[in-house]
């Protein structure tokens, strides 16, 4: 049979068959996936082949194969084994919930999120929440940011999880898709998810950031079916969706507006720093590229992210 993994505990996997029935499954033997040194060969969101075995009155499934993944997100283990843990696979949309000031979401944080989404090949959508609370001036700021990111090619929505404004639009985007929600603590993820699907209590926000920093608990993602024909992946204890390792030369490719013009740079390996005739630097001058994006690019390039990550894992 074919099915989708909804939950995993490390040794057991809950798989939903195409007919809509849930089976508790184990993995057949040990199968490794080429190129990934991972502690878990099968993750939530994976499409798998499994056979059902009945022993007495017990029915269990045995996973024997896995479909090629569209994408997957990983977390590196905290210890030095260099092993990775696949958090989830086959994610259609990663939503980032943003608030201007309560709490502040800085553009560097947004840009890091978008770079990661690009590197993972996951569509990202920006949700500017709490628009019911903003002053005229703040609304202008939201509009400015939304225009900036729309220009780059990202879908943006101003929403209010509290009043329900544009929540229907979020649901429309989610239809027939697998979604994930990220964002700083306090931006309104729980409120939004509750507005999308009342009664669904995800753990996403329950784990405090302090708790995450202090311990390395192995938490597992879980997928949920929503009433309007959509799926959501809950990732308890996982902040954002991590940082992907990449070569310096690659980074610019994950800024779509840089990537679009990089063949106009004089050097084909241009890092858009001090090189002559750099199309990105020219874009800054004629204001077709936003300074905030370029600043984020420099920060990530200079490895400030690395430090950021170390601080999180070694408080
Ligand atoms: P989370 O940590 O991201 O899950 O954030 P919560 O959903 O717990 O929301 C944090 C606080 O912001 C709560 O007091 C919510 O009531 C409030 N909140 C969330 N969304 C909105 C919104 O759209 N407008 C207003 N005014 N408050 C909101
Ligand atoms: Zn350049």
mmCIF file of C-alpha atoms and ligand atoms in Angstrom:
data_model
loop_
_atom_site.group_PDB
_atom_site.id
_atom_site.type_symbol
_atom_site.label_atom_id
_atom_site.label_comp_id
_atom_site.label_asym_id
_atom_site.label_seq_id
_atom_site.Cartn_x
_atom_site.Cartn_y
_atom_site.Cartn_z
ATOM 1 C CA UNK A 1 0.000 0.000 0.000
ATOM 2 C CA UNK A 2 0.942 3.640 -0.382
ATOM 3 C CA UNK A 3 0.607 6.164 2.385
ATOM 4 C CA UNK A 4 1.896 9.283 4.079
ATOM 5 C CA UNK A 5 3.768 9.393 7.373
ATOM 6 C CA UNK A 6 1.839 11.495 9.902
ATOM 7 C CA UNK A 7 3.837 10.857 13.025
ATOM 8 C CA UNK A 8 7.009 9.155 14.120
ATOM 9 C CA UNK A 9 8.446 8.270 17.473
ATOM 10 C CA UNK A 10 11.744 7.023 16.179
ATOM 11 C CA UNK A 11 10.789 3.377 16.076
ATOM 12 C CA UNK A 12 7.092 3.545 15.178
ATOM 13 C CA UNK A 13 5.535 5.456 12.328
ATOM 14 C CA UNK A 14 1.897 6.364 11.944
ATOM 15 C CA UNK A 15 1.032 6.099 8.276
ATOM 16 C CA UNK A 16 -2.197 7.186 6.619
ATOM 17 C CA UNK A 17 -3.052 5.026 3.644
ATOM 18 C CA UNK A 18 -4.459 6.456 0.426
ATOM 19 C CA UNK A 19 -7.799 4.998 1.524
ATOM 20 C CA UNK A 20 -7.617 7.162 4.620
ATOM 21 C CA UNK A 21 -6.879 4.547 7.292
ATOM 22 C CA UNK A 22 -4.118 4.908 9.843
ATOM 23 C CA UNK A 23 -1.578 2.139 10.442
ATOM 24 C CA UNK A 24 1.150 1.828 13.006
ATOM 25 C CA UNK A 25 4.240 0.827 11.081
ATOM 26 C CA UNK A 26 7.797 -0.225 11.608
ATOM 27 C CA UNK A 27 10.647 -0.037 9.166
ATOM 28 C CA UNK A 28 11.790 -3.090 7.324
ATOM 29 C CA UNK A 29 15.398 -3.762 8.198
ATOM 30 C CA UNK A 30 17.629 -0.757 7.915
ATOM 31 C CA UNK A 31 17.381 1.220 4.771
ATOM 32 C CA UNK A 32 19.582 4.183 4.207
ATOM 33 C CA UNK A 33 18.827 7.020 1.903
ATOM 34 C CA UNK A 34 21.631 7.907 -0.397
ATOM 35 C CA UNK A 35 23.605 10.970 0.531
ATOM 36 C CA UNK A 36 21.950 11.678 3.848
ATOM 37 C CA UNK A 37 23.593 10.763 7.089
ATOM 38 C CA UNK A 38 20.481 10.823 9.133
ATOM 39 C CA UNK A 39 19.383 9.372 12.429
ATOM 40 C CA UNK A 40 15.922 8.731 11.021
ATOM 41 C CA UNK A 41 15.483 7.267 7.565
ATOM 42 C CA UNK A 42 11.770 8.051 7.395
ATOM 43 C CA UNK A 43 10.185 11.346 8.467
ATOM 44 C CA UNK A 44 6.794 12.981 8.781
ATOM 45 C CA UNK A 45 5.514 13.903 5.340
ATOM 46 C CA UNK A 46 7.252 11.029 3.600
ATOM 47 C CA UNK A 47 5.328 9.062 1.021
ATOM 48 C CA UNK A 48 5.959 5.401 1.736
ATOM 49 C CA UNK A 49 5.128 1.918 0.555
ATOM 50 C CA UNK A 50 4.086 -0.482 3.281
ATOM 51 C CA UNK A 51 2.671 -3.951 3.744
ATOM 52 C CA UNK A 52 0.182 -4.861 6.415
ATOM 53 C CA UNK A 53 0.772 -7.909 8.582
ATOM 54 C CA UNK A 54 -1.768 -9.378 10.934
ATOM 55 C CA UNK A 55 -0.652 -11.290 13.992
ATOM 56 C CA UNK A 56 -3.570 -12.502 16.093
ATOM 57 C CA UNK A 57 -5.740 -9.462 16.489
ATOM 58 C CA UNK A 58 -2.873 -7.091 15.946
ATOM 59 C CA UNK A 59 -2.326 -5.360 12.635
ATOM 60 C CA UNK A 60 0.952 -3.700 11.950
ATOM 61 C CA UNK A 61 2.447 -2.193 8.874
ATOM 62 C CA UNK A 62 5.969 -2.638 7.609
ATOM 63 C CA UNK A 63 7.458 0.203 5.603
ATOM 64 C CA UNK A 64 9.472 -1.174 2.733
ATOM 65 C CA UNK A 65 10.050 1.819 0.496
ATOM 66 C CA UNK A 66 10.075 5.557 0.349
ATOM 67 C CA UNK A 67 9.298 7.907 -2.509
ATOM 68 C CA UNK A 68 11.812 10.501 -3.554
ATOM 69 C CA UNK A 69 11.294 13.670 -1.511
ATOM 70 C CA UNK A 70 10.268 17.012 -2.993
ATOM 71 C CA UNK A 71 12.141 18.635 -0.123
ATOM 72 C CA UNK A 72 12.971 18.076 3.516
ATOM 73 C CA UNK A 73 14.110 20.055 6.483
ATOM 74 C CA UNK A 74 16.810 18.872 8.836
ATOM 75 C CA UNK A 75 18.330 19.599 12.164
ATOM 76 C CA UNK A 76 21.903 18.798 12.936
ATOM 77 C CA UNK A 77 22.414 16.892 16.164
ATOM 78 C CA UNK A 78 23.780 18.893 18.999
ATOM 79 C CA UNK A 79 26.596 16.452 19.598
ATOM 80 C CA UNK A 80 29.525 16.287 17.253
ATOM 81 C CA UNK A 81 28.564 13.146 15.360
ATOM 82 C CA UNK A 82 27.548 15.317 12.388
ATOM 83 C CA UNK A 83 24.429 13.271 12.065
ATOM 84 C CA UNK A 84 21.301 15.003 10.991
ATOM 85 C CA UNK A 85 17.723 14.511 11.970
ATOM 86 C CA UNK A 86 15.118 14.916 9.257
ATOM 87 C CA UNK A 87 12.341 16.938 10.813
ATOM 88 C CA UNK A 88 9.819 16.728 7.995
ATOM 89 C CA UNK A 89 9.558 16.107 4.270
ATOM 90 C CA UNK A 90 7.417 17.227 1.334
ATOM 91 C CA UNK A 91 6.388 20.605 2.698
ATOM 92 C CA UNK A 92 4.411 22.746 0.250
ATOM 93 C CA UNK A 93 4.352 26.077 2.053
ATOM 94 C CA UNK A 94 6.341 27.580 4.901
ATOM 95 C CA UNK A 95 4.453 30.509 6.401
ATOM 96 C CA UNK A 96 6.367 33.070 8.403
ATOM 97 C CA UNK A 97 4.234 35.017 10.850
ATOM 98 C CA UNK A 98 5.629 38.509 11.349
ATOM 99 C CA UNK A 99 4.795 41.381 13.676
ATOM 100 C CA UNK A 100 6.360 44.827 13.484
ATOM 101 C CA UNK A 101 6.912 45.595 17.131
ATOM 102 C CA UNK A 102 5.084 43.257 19.444
ATOM 103 C CA UNK A 103 7.428 41.389 19.282
ATOM 104 C CA UNK A 104 9.696 42.971 16.650
ATOM 105 C CA UNK A 105 10.555 40.863 13.616
ATOM 106 C CA UNK A 106 13.657 42.270 11.966
ATOM 107 C CA UNK A 107 14.238 42.039 8.245
ATOM 108 C CA UNK A 108 17.430 40.066 8.890
ATOM 109 C CA UNK A 109 15.312 37.381 10.524
ATOM 110 C CA UNK A 110 12.829 37.416 7.625
ATOM 111 C CA UNK A 111 15.671 37.198 5.107
ATOM 112 C CA UNK A 112 17.343 34.298 6.895
ATOM 113 C CA UNK A 113 14.039 32.478 6.853
ATOM 114 C CA UNK A 114 13.625 33.139 3.130
ATOM 115 C CA UNK A 115 17.171 32.028 2.338
ATOM 116 C CA UNK A 116 16.556 28.792 4.182
ATOM 117 C CA UNK A 117 13.261 28.276 2.360
ATOM 118 C CA UNK A 118 15.009 28.839 -0.991
ATOM 119 C CA UNK A 119 17.807 26.448 -0.077
ATOM 120 C CA UNK A 120 15.263 23.835 0.949
ATOM 121 C CA UNK A 121 13.107 24.474 -2.149
ATOM 122 C CA UNK A 122 10.048 25.315 -0.108
ATOM 123 C CA UNK A 123 7.596 28.035 -1.098
ATOM 124 C CA UNK A 124 7.546 30.764 1.537
ATOM 125 C CA UNK A 125 4.656 33.101 2.331
ATOM 126 C CA UNK A 126 4.900 36.098 4.660
ATOM 127 C CA UNK A 127 1.998 36.858 6.979
ATOM 128 C CA UNK A 128 2.046 40.287 8.613
ATOM 129 C CA UNK A 129 -0.116 39.694 11.661
ATOM 130 C CA UNK A 130 -1.822 41.967 14.185
ATOM 131 C CA UNK A 131 -2.719 44.555 11.555
ATOM 132 C CA UNK A 132 -5.664 45.465 13.797
ATOM 133 C CA UNK A 133 -3.185 47.037 16.229
ATOM 134 C CA UNK A 134 -1.127 49.245 13.954
ATOM 135 C CA UNK A 135 -1.112 53.021 13.678
ATOM 136 C CA UNK A 136 -1.285 54.691 10.263
ATOM 137 C CA UNK A 137 2.465 55.024 10.280
ATOM 138 C CA UNK A 138 2.995 51.384 11.172
ATOM 139 C CA UNK A 139 0.583 50.310 8.467
ATOM 140 C CA UNK A 140 2.699 52.217 5.995
ATOM 141 C CA UNK A 141 5.721 50.325 7.243
ATOM 142 C CA UNK A 142 3.892 47.007 6.733
ATOM 143 C CA UNK A 143 2.886 48.088 3.242
ATOM 144 C CA UNK A 144 6.458 49.041 2.462
ATOM 145 C CA UNK A 145 7.761 45.667 3.616
ATOM 146 C CA UNK A 146 5.043 43.747 1.810
ATOM 147 C CA UNK A 147 5.822 45.633 -1.399
ATOM 148 C CA UNK A 148 9.529 44.964 -0.970
ATOM 149 C CA UNK A 149 9.015 41.222 -0.580
ATOM 150 C CA UNK A 150 6.345 41.017 -3.284
ATOM 151 C CA UNK A 151 8.831 42.617 -5.650
ATOM 152 C CA UNK A 152 11.285 39.875 -4.848
ATOM 153 C CA UNK A 153 8.551 37.361 -5.631
ATOM 154 C CA UNK A 154 7.109 36.334 -2.296
ATOM 155 C CA UNK A 155 3.445 36.287 -1.512
ATOM 156 C CA UNK A 156 2.564 38.593 1.399
ATOM 157 C CA UNK A 157 -0.637 39.034 3.349
ATOM 158 C CA UNK A 158 -1.651 41.460 6.072
ATOM 159 C CA UNK A 159 -3.781 39.558 8.549
ATOM 160 C CA UNK A 160 -5.299 39.668 11.971
ATOM 161 C CA UNK A 161 -5.569 36.353 13.722
ATOM 162 C CA UNK A 162 -7.656 38.115 16.329
ATOM 163 C CA UNK A 163 -10.311 39.755 14.150
ATOM 164 C CA UNK A 164 -10.117 37.105 11.424
ATOM 165 C CA UNK A 165 -9.055 39.563 8.744
ATOM 166 C CA UNK A 166 -7.690 37.649 5.715
ATOM 167 C CA UNK A 167 -7.659 34.351 7.591
ATOM 168 C CA UNK A 168 -9.864 32.968 4.792
ATOM 169 C CA UNK A 169 -7.129 33.915 2.338
ATOM 170 C CA UNK A 170 -4.566 32.014 4.367
ATOM 171 C CA UNK A 171 -6.888 28.994 4.312
ATOM 172 C CA UNK A 172 -7.227 29.281 0.556
ATOM 173 C CA UNK A 173 -3.462 29.198 0.178
ATOM 174 C CA UNK A 174 -3.324 26.129 2.421
ATOM 175 C CA UNK A 175 -5.948 24.160 0.535
ATOM 176 C CA UNK A 176 -4.740 20.732 -0.680
ATOM 177 C CA UNK A 177 -1.275 21.526 0.629
ATOM 178 C CA UNK A 178 1.033 20.717 3.511
ATOM 179 C CA UNK A 179 1.921 23.829 5.501
ATOM 180 C CA UNK A 180 4.234 24.817 8.305
ATOM 181 C CA UNK A 181 4.139 27.929 10.453
ATOM 182 C CA UNK A 182 7.160 29.701 11.906
ATOM 183 C CA UNK A 183 7.795 33.001 13.616
ATOM 184 C CA UNK A 184 9.016 34.472 16.869
ATOM 185 C CA UNK A 185 7.234 33.578 20.041
ATOM 186 C CA UNK A 186 4.318 35.964 20.587
ATOM 187 C CA UNK A 187 3.638 36.867 16.952
ATOM 188 C CA UNK A 188 0.335 35.004 17.084
ATOM 189 C CA UNK A 189 0.972 31.559 15.616
ATOM 190 C CA UNK A 190 -1.295 29.757 18.073
ATOM 191 C CA UNK A 191 -4.014 32.354 17.699
ATOM 192 C CA UNK A 192 -3.805 32.097 13.914
ATOM 193 C CA UNK A 193 -3.844 28.306 13.850
ATOM 194 C CA UNK A 194 -6.796 28.367 16.193
ATOM 195 C CA UNK A 195 -8.599 30.789 13.859
ATOM 196 C CA UNK A 196 -7.809 28.510 10.917
ATOM 197 C CA UNK A 197 -8.947 25.363 12.696
ATOM 198 C CA UNK A 198 -10.648 25.869 16.048
ATOM 199 C CA UNK A 199 -9.880 23.133 18.516
ATOM 200 C CA UNK A 200 -6.610 22.044 17.012
ATOM 201 C CA UNK A 201 -4.026 22.409 19.728
ATOM 202 C CA UNK A 202 -0.570 22.330 18.296
ATOM 203 C CA UNK A 203 2.479 22.226 20.474
ATOM 204 C CA UNK A 204 4.414 24.691 18.300
ATOM 205 C CA UNK A 205 4.317 27.500 20.814
ATOM 206 C CA UNK A 206 4.083 25.564 24.023
ATOM 207 C CA UNK A 207 7.737 24.845 24.357
ATOM 208 C CA UNK A 208 9.436 27.905 25.730
ATOM 209 C CA UNK A 209 12.543 29.139 24.021
ATOM 210 C CA UNK A 210 14.481 28.813 27.255
ATOM 211 C CA UNK A 211 13.561 25.189 27.460
ATOM 212 C CA UNK A 212 14.750 24.677 23.916
ATOM 213 C CA UNK A 213 18.070 26.249 24.616
ATOM 214 C CA UNK A 214 18.817 24.375 27.759
ATOM 215 C CA UNK A 215 18.136 20.842 26.735
ATOM 216 C CA UNK A 216 18.401 18.797 23.698
ATOM 217 C CA UNK A 217 15.152 17.002 23.730
ATOM 218 C CA UNK A 218 14.299 14.932 20.725
ATOM 219 C CA UNK A 219 10.973 16.163 19.583
ATOM 220 C CA UNK A 220 9.178 14.813 16.583
ATOM 221 C CA UNK A 221 7.071 16.591 14.087
ATOM 222 C CA UNK A 222 3.479 15.574 13.508
ATOM 223 C CA UNK A 223 1.083 16.103 10.631
ATOM 224 C CA UNK A 224 -2.597 16.951 11.103
ATOM 225 C CA UNK A 225 -5.520 16.920 8.701
ATOM 226 C CA UNK A 226 -7.602 20.064 8.783
ATOM 227 C CA UNK A 227 -11.337 20.158 8.145
ATOM 228 C CA UNK A 228 -11.086 22.120 4.884
ATOM 229 C CA UNK A 229 -8.755 19.739 3.056
ATOM 230 C CA UNK A 230 -5.324 20.839 4.130
ATOM 231 C CA UNK A 231 -2.510 19.487 6.242
ATOM 232 C CA UNK A 232 -0.361 21.186 8.786
ATOM 233 C CA UNK A 233 2.939 20.013 10.199
ATOM 234 C CA UNK A 234 3.556 20.812 13.828
ATOM 235 C CA UNK A 235 7.188 21.011 14.836
ATOM 236 C CA UNK A 236 7.339 21.267 18.595
ATOM 237 C CA UNK A 237 10.521 22.701 19.995
ATOM 238 C CA UNK A 238 11.998 23.588 16.666
ATOM 239 C CA UNK A 239 12.816 27.218 16.222
ATOM 240 C CA UNK A 240 12.235 28.489 12.728
ATOM 241 C CA UNK A 241 13.523 25.954 10.330
ATOM 242 C CA UNK A 242 17.176 26.059 10.974
ATOM 243 C CA UNK A 243 20.159 27.153 8.997
ATOM 244 C CA UNK A 244 21.334 25.325 5.949
ATOM 245 C CA UNK A 245 25.014 24.938 5.312
ATOM 246 C CA UNK A 246 26.104 26.384 2.019
ATOM 247 C CA UNK A 247 29.102 27.689 0.138
ATOM 248 C CA UNK A 248 29.647 31.450 0.059
ATOM 249 C CA UNK A 249 29.162 31.431 -3.721
ATOM 250 C CA UNK A 250 25.757 29.819 -3.333
ATOM 251 C CA UNK A 251 24.236 32.360 -0.975
ATOM 252 C CA UNK A 252 23.427 34.966 -3.627
ATOM 253 C CA UNK A 253 21.408 32.380 -5.517
ATOM 254 C CA UNK A 254 18.986 32.233 -2.594
ATOM 255 C CA UNK A 255 18.224 35.934 -2.943
ATOM 256 C CA UNK A 256 16.000 35.684 -6.044
ATOM 257 C CA UNK A 257 16.493 39.321 -7.038
ATOM 258 C CA UNK A 258 20.297 38.884 -6.912
ATOM 259 C CA UNK A 259 20.116 35.600 -8.766
ATOM 260 C CA UNK A 260 18.028 37.183 -11.522
ATOM 261 C CA UNK A 261 20.781 39.635 -12.454
ATOM 262 C CA UNK A 262 23.961 37.823 -11.508
ATOM 263 C CA UNK A 263 24.865 37.122 -15.137
ATOM 264 C CA UNK A 264 25.212 40.884 -15.531
ATOM 265 C CA UNK A 265 28.025 40.940 -12.961
ATOM 266 C CA UNK A 266 31.453 41.138 -14.582
ATOM 267 C CA UNK A 267 32.695 38.040 -12.788
ATOM 268 C CA UNK A 268 30.619 34.925 -12.901
ATOM 269 C CA UNK A 269 31.702 34.054 -9.368
ATOM 270 C CA UNK A 270 30.934 37.564 -8.106
ATOM 271 C CA UNK A 271 30.172 37.700 -4.385
ATOM 272 C CA UNK A 272 28.713 41.185 -4.849
ATOM 273 C CA UNK A 273 31.234 42.688 -2.435
ATOM 274 C CA UNK A 274 34.049 44.838 -3.801
ATOM 275 C CA UNK A 275 34.147 43.408 -7.309
ATOM 276 C CA UNK A 276 34.019 45.895 -10.204
ATOM 277 C CA UNK A 277 30.879 46.080 -12.349
ATOM 278 C CA UNK A 278 28.649 44.220 -9.968
ATOM 279 C CA UNK A 279 24.994 44.246 -11.014
ATOM 280 C CA UNK A 280 23.822 43.831 -7.426
ATOM 281 C CA UNK A 281 25.770 46.879 -6.232
ATOM 282 C CA UNK A 282 24.412 48.797 -9.209
ATOM 283 C CA UNK A 283 20.941 47.627 -8.230
ATOM 284 C CA UNK A 284 21.487 49.159 -4.795
ATOM 285 C CA UNK A 285 22.484 52.438 -6.349
ATOM 286 C CA UNK A 286 19.491 52.674 -8.642
ATOM 287 C CA UNK A 287 17.231 51.341 -5.883
ATOM 288 C CA UNK A 288 16.022 48.218 -7.631
ATOM 289 C CA UNK A 289 17.549 46.197 -4.804
ATOM 290 C CA UNK A 290 16.703 46.943 -1.177
ATOM 291 C CA UNK A 291 19.502 47.835 1.205
ATOM 292 C CA UNK A 292 17.938 45.741 3.935
ATOM 293 C CA UNK A 293 18.215 42.674 1.720
ATOM 294 C CA UNK A 294 21.828 43.420 0.907
ATOM 295 C CA UNK A 295 22.617 43.962 4.595
ATOM 296 C CA UNK A 296 21.116 40.576 5.441
ATOM 297 C CA UNK A 297 23.131 39.035 2.635
ATOM 298 C CA UNK A 298 26.347 40.480 4.093
ATOM 299 C CA UNK A 299 25.473 39.293 7.582
ATOM 300 C CA UNK A 300 24.828 35.762 6.467
ATOM 301 C CA UNK A 301 27.893 35.809 4.235
ATOM 302 C CA UNK A 302 30.101 36.987 7.054
ATOM 303 C CA UNK A 303 28.900 34.108 9.152
ATOM 304 C CA UNK A 304 27.143 36.083 11.820
ATOM 305 C CA UNK A 305 24.507 33.432 11.519
ATOM 306 C CA UNK A 306 26.986 30.839 12.573
ATOM 307 C CA UNK A 307 27.494 32.713 15.810
ATOM 308 C CA UNK A 308 23.778 33.097 16.208
ATOM 309 C CA UNK A 309 23.347 29.373 15.904
ATOM 310 C CA UNK A 310 26.155 28.600 18.329
ATOM 311 C CA UNK A 311 24.618 30.911 20.886
ATOM 312 C CA UNK A 312 21.355 29.085 20.631
ATOM 313 C CA UNK A 313 22.855 25.682 21.122
ATOM 314 C CA UNK A 314 25.450 26.594 23.742
ATOM 315 C CA UNK A 315 23.880 29.126 26.040
HETATM 316 P P1 LIG B 1 2.580 32.561 19.459
HETATM 317 O O1 LIG B 1 3.597 32.562 20.564
HETATM 318 O O2 LIG B 1 3.200 32.923 18.169
HETATM 319 O O3 LIG B 1 1.784 31.301 19.374
HETATM 320 O O4 LIG B 1 1.567 33.764 19.802
HETATM 321 P P2 LIG B 1 0.099 33.693 20.439
HETATM 322 O O5 LIG B 1 -0.882 33.137 19.494
HETATM 323 O O6 LIG B 1 0.184 33.067 21.776
HETATM 324 O O7 LIG B 1 -0.208 35.249 20.572
HETATM 325 C C1 LIG B 1 0.527 36.115 21.422
HETATM 326 C C2 LIG B 1 -0.385 37.256 21.867
HETATM 327 O O8 LIG B 1 -0.740 38.041 20.747
HETATM 328 C C3 LIG B 1 -1.685 36.778 22.473
HETATM 329 O O9 LIG B 1 -1.993 37.630 23.553
HETATM 330 C C4 LIG B 1 -2.695 36.943 21.356
HETATM 331 O O10 LIG B 1 -4.002 37.176 21.831
HETATM 332 C C5 LIG B 1 -2.155 38.152 20.644
HETATM 333 N N1 LIG B 1 -2.515 38.159 19.211
HETATM 334 C C6 LIG B 1 -2.312 37.196 18.300
HETATM 335 N N2 LIG B 1 -2.741 37.565 17.081
HETATM 336 C C7 LIG B 1 -3.242 38.821 17.231
HETATM 337 C C8 LIG B 1 -3.839 39.764 16.324
HETATM 338 O O11 LIG B 1 -3.996 39.541 15.115
HETATM 339 N N3 LIG B 1 -4.199 40.966 16.856
HETATM 340 C C9 LIG B 1 -4.030 41.251 18.167
HETATM 341 N N4 LIG B 1 -4.447 42.453 18.593
HETATM 342 N N5 LIG B 1 -3.486 40.402 19.036
HETATM 343 C C10 LIG B 1 -3.088 39.202 18.582
HETATM 344 ZN ZN1 LIG B 2 27.944 40.966 -8.314
#
